[in-house]
mmCIF file of N, CA and C in Angstrom:
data_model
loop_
_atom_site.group_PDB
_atom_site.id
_atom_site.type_symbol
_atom_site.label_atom_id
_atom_site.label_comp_id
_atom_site.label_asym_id
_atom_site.label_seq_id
_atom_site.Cartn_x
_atom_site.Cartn_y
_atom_site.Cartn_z
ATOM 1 N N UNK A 1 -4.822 -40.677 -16.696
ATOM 2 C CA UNK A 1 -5.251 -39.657 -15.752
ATOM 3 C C UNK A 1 -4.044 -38.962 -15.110
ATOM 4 N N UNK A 2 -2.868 -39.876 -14.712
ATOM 5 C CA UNK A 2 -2.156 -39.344 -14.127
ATOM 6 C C UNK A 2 -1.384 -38.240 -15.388
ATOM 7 N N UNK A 3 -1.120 -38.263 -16.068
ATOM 8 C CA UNK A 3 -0.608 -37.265 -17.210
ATOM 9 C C UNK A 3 -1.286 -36.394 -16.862
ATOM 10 N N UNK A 4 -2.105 -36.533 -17.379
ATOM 11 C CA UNK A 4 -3.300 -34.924 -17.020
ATOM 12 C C UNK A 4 -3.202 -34.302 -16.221
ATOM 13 N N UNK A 5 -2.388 -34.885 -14.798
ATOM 14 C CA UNK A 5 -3.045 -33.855 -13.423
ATOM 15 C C UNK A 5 -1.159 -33.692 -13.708
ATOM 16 N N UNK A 6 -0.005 -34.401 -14.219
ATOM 17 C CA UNK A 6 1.185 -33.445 -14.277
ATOM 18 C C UNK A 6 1.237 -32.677 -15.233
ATOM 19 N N UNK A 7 0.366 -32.340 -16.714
ATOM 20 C CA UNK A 7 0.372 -31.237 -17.854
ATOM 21 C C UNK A 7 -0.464 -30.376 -16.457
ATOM 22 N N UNK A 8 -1.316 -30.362 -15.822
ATOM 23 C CA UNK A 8 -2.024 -29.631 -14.785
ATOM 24 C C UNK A 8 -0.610 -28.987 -13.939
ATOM 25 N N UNK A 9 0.082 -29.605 -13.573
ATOM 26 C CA UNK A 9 0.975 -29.048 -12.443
ATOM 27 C C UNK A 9 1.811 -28.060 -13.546
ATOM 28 N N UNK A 10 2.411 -28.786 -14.127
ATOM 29 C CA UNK A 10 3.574 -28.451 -15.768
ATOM 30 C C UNK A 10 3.240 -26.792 -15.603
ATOM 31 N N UNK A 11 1.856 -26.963 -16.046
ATOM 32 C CA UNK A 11 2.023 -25.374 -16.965
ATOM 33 C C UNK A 11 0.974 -24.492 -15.749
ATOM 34 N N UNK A 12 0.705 -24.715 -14.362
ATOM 35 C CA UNK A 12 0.573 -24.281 -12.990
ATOM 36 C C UNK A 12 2.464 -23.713 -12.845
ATOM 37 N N UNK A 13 3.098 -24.178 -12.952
ATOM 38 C CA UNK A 13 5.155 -24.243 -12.429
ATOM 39 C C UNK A 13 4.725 -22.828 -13.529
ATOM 40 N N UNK A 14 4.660 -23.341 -14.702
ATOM 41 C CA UNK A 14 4.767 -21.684 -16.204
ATOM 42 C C UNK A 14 4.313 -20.623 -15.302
ATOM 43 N N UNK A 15 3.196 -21.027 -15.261
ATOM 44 C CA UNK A 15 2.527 -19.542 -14.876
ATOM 45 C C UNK A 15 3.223 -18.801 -13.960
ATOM 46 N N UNK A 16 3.438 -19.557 -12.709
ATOM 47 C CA UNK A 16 3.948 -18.781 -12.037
ATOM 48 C C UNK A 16 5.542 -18.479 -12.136
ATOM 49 N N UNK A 17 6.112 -19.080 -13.001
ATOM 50 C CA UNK A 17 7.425 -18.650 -13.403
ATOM 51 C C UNK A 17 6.897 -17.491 -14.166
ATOM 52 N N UNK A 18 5.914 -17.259 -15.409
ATOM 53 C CA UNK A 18 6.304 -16.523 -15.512
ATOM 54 C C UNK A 18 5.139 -15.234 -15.013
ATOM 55 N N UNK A 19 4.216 -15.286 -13.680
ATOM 56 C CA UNK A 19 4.146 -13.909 -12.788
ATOM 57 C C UNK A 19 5.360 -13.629 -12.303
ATOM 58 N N UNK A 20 6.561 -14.497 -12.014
ATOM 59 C CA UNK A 20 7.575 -14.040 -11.291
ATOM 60 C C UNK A 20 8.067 -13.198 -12.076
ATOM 61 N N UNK A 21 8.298 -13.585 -13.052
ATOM 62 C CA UNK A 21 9.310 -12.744 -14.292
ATOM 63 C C UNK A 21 8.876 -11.635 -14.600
ATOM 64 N N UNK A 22 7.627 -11.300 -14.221
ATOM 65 C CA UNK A 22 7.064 -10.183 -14.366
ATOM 66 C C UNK A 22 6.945 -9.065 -13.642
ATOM 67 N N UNK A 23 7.093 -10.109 -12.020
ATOM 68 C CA UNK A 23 7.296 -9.601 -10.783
ATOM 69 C C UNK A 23 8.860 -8.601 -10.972
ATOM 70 N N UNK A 24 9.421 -9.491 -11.483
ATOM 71 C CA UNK A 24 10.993 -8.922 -10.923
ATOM 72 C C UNK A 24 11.210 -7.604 -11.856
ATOM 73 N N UNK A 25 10.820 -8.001 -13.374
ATOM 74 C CA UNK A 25 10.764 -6.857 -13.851
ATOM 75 C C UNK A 25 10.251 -5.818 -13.391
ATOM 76 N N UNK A 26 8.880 -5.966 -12.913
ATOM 77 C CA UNK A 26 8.642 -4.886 -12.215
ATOM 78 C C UNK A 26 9.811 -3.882 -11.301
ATOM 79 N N UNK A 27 9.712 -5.259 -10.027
ATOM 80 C CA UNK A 27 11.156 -4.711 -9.273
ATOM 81 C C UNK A 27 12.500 -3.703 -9.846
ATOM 82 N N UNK A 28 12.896 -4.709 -10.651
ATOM 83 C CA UNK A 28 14.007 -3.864 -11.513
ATOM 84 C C UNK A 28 13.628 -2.225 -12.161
ATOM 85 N N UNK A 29 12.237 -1.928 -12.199
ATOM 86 C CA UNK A 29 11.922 -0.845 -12.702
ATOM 87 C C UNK A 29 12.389 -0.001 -11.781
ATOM 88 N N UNK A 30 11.963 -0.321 -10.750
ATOM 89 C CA UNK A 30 11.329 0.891 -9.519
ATOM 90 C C UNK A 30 13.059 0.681 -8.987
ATOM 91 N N UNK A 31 13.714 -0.074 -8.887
ATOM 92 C CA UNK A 31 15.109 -0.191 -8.175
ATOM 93 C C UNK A 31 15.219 0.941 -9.128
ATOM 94 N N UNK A 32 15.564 1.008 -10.328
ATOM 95 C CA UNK A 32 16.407 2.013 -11.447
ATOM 96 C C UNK A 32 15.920 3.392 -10.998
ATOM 97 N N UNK A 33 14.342 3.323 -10.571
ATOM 98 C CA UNK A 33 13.690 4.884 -10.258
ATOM 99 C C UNK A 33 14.101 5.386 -8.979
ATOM 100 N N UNK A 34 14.599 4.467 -8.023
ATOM 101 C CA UNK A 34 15.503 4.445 -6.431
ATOM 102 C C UNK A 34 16.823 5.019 -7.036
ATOM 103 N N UNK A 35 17.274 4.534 -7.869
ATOM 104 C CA UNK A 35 18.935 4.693 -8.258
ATOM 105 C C UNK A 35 18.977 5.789 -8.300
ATOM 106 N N UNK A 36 17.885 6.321 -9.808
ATOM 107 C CA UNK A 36 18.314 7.538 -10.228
ATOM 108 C C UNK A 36 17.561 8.908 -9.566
ATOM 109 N N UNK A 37 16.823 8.617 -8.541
ATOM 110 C CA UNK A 37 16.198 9.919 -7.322
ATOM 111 C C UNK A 37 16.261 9.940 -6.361
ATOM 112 N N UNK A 38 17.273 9.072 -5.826
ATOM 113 C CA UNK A 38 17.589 9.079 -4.105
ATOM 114 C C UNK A 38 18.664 9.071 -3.719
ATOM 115 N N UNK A 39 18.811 9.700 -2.384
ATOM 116 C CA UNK A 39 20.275 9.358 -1.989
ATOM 117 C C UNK A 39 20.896 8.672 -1.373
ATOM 118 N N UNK A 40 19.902 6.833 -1.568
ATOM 119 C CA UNK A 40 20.442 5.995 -1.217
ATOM 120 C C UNK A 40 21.482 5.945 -1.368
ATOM 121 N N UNK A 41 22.310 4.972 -0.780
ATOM 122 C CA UNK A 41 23.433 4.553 -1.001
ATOM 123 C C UNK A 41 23.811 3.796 -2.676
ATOM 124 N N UNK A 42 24.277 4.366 -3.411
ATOM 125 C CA UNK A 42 24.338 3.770 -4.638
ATOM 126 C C UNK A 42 24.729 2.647 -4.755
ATOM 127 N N UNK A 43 25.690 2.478 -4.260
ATOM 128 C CA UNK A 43 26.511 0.710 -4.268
ATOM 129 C C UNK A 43 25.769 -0.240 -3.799
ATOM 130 N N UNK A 44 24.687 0.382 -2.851
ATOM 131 C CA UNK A 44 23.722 -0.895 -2.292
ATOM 132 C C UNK A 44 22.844 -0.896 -3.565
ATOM 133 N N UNK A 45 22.217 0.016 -3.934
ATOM 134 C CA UNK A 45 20.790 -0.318 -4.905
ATOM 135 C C UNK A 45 21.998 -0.589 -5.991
ATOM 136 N N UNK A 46 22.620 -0.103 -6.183
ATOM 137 C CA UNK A 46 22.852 -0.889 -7.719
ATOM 138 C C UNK A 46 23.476 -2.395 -7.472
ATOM 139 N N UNK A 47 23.768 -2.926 -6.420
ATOM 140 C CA UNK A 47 24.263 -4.233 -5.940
ATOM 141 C C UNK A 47 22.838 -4.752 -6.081
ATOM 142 N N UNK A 48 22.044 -4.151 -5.895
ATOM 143 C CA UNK A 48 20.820 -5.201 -5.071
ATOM 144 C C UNK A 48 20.043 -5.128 -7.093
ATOM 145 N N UNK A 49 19.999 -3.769 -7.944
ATOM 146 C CA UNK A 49 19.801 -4.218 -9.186
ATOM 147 C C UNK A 49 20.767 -4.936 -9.784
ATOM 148 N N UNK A 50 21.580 -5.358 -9.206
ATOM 149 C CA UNK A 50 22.483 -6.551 -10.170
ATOM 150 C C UNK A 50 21.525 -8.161 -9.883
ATOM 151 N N UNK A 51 21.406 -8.121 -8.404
ATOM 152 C CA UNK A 51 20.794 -9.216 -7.927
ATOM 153 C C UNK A 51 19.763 -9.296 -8.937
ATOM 154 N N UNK A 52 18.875 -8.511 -8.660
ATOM 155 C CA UNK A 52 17.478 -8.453 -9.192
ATOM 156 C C UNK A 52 17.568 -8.881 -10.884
ATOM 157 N N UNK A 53 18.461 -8.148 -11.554
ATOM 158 C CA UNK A 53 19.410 -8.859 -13.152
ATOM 159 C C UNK A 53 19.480 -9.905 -12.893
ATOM 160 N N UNK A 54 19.890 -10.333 -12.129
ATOM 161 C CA UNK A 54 20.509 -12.400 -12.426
ATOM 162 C C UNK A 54 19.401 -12.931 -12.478
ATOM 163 N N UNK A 55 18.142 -12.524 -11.179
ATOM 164 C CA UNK A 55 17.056 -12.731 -10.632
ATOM 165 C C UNK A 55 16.066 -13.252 -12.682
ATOM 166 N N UNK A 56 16.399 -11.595 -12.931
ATOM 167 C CA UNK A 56 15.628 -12.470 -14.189
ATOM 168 C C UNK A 56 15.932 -13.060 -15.357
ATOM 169 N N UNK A 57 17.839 -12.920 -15.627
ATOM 170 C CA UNK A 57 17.858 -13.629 -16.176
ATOM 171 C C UNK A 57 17.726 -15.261 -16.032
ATOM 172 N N UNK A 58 17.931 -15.764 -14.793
ATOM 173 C CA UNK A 58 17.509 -17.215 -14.548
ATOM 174 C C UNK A 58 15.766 -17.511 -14.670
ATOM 175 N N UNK A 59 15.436 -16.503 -14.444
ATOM 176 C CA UNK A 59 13.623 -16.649 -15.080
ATOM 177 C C UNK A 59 14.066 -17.031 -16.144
ATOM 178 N N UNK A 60 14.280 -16.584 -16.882
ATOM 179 C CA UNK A 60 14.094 -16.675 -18.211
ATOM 180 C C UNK A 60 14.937 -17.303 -19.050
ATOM 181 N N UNK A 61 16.266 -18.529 -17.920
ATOM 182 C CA UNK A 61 16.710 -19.524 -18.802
ATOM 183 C C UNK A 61 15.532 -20.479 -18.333
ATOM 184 N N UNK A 62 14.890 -20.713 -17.272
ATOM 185 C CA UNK A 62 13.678 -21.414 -16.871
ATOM 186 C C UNK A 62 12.799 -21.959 -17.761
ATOM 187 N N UNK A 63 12.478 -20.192 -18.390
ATOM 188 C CA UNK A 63 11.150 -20.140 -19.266
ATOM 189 C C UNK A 63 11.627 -20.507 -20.999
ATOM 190 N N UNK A 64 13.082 -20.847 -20.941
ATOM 191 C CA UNK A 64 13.301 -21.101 -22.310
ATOM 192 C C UNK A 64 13.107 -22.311 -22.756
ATOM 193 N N UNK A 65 13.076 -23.257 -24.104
ATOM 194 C CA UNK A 65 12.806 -24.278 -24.128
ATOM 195 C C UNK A 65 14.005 -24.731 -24.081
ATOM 196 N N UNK A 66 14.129 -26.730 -23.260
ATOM 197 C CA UNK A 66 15.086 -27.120 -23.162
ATOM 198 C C UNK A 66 16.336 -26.871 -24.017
ATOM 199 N N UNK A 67 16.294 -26.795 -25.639
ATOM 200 C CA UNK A 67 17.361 -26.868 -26.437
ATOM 201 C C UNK A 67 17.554 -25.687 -26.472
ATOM 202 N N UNK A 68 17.355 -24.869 -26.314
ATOM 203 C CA UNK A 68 17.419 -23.065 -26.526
ATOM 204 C C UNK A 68 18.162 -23.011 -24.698
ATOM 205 N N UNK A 69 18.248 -23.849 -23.818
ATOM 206 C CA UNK A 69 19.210 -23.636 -22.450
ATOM 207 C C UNK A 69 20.924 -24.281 -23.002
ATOM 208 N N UNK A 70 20.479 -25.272 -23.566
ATOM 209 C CA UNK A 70 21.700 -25.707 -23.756
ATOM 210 C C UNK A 70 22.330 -25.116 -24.283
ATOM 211 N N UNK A 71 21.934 -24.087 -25.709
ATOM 212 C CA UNK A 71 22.922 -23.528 -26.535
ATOM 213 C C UNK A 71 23.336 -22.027 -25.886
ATOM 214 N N UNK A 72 23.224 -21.714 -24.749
ATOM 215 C CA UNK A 72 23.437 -20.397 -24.203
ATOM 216 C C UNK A 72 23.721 -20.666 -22.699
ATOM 217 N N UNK A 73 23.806 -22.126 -22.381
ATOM 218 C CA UNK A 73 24.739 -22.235 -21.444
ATOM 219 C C UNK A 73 23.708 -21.571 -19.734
ATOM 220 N N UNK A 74 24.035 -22.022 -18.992
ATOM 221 C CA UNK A 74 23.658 -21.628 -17.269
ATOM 222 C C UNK A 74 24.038 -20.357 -17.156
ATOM 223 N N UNK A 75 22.701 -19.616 -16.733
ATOM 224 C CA UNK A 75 23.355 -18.146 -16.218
ATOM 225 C C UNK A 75 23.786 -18.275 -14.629
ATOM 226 N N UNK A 76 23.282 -19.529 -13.924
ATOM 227 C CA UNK A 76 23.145 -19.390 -12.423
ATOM 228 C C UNK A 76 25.126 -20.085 -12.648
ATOM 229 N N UNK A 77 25.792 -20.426 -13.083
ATOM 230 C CA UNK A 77 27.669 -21.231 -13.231
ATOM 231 C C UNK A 77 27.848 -19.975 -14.154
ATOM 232 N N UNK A 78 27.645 -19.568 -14.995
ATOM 233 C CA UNK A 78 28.473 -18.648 -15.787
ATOM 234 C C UNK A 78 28.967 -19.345 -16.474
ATOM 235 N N UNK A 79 28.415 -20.985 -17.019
ATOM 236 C CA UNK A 79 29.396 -21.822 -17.465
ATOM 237 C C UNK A 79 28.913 -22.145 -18.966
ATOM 238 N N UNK A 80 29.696 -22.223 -20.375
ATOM 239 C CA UNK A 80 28.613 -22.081 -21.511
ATOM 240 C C UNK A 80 28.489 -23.814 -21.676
ATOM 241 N N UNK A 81 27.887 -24.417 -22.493
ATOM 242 C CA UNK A 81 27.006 -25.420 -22.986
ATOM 243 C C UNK A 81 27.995 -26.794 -22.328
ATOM 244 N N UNK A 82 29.272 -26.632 -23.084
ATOM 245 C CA UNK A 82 30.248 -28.017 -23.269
ATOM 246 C C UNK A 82 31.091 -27.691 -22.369
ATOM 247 N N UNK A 83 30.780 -27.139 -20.970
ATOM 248 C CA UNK A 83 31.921 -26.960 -19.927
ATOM 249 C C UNK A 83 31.715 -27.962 -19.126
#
């Protein structure tokens, strides 16, 4: 029983990893549509779309399978596999 209710939690964590990932993409859209039609301050929105970049690439070392993280290394260290 107890298995069951953590495959229950397991792929509850997926999902919402990946609405997030979907979330941010979103985000990242509309930042790029800020960039390129306003006269924000550029250095801020494009600072804050860099954030929002890391934002999903760590989604999506998350959402990778364990052996597919190892061979491409931590995006959150910048550090590759055997460091």
């Amino acid at each position: 029983m107890k298995r069951s209710a953590e495959l229950v939690t397991d792929m509850m964590t997926l999902a919402r990893l990946h609405a997030a990932l979907d979330s941010v993409v979103d985000i990242e859209q509309l930042i790029q549509q800020v960039h390129e039609s306003s006269n924000v301050s550029r250095p801020t929105v494009a600072r804050v779309g860099a954030l929002v970049a890391e934002t999903r690439e760590l989604l999506r070392f998350l959402l990778s399978p364990p052996h597919a993280r190892h061979a491409v290394g931590n995006p959150a260290t910048g550090r590759e596999p055997d460091e």
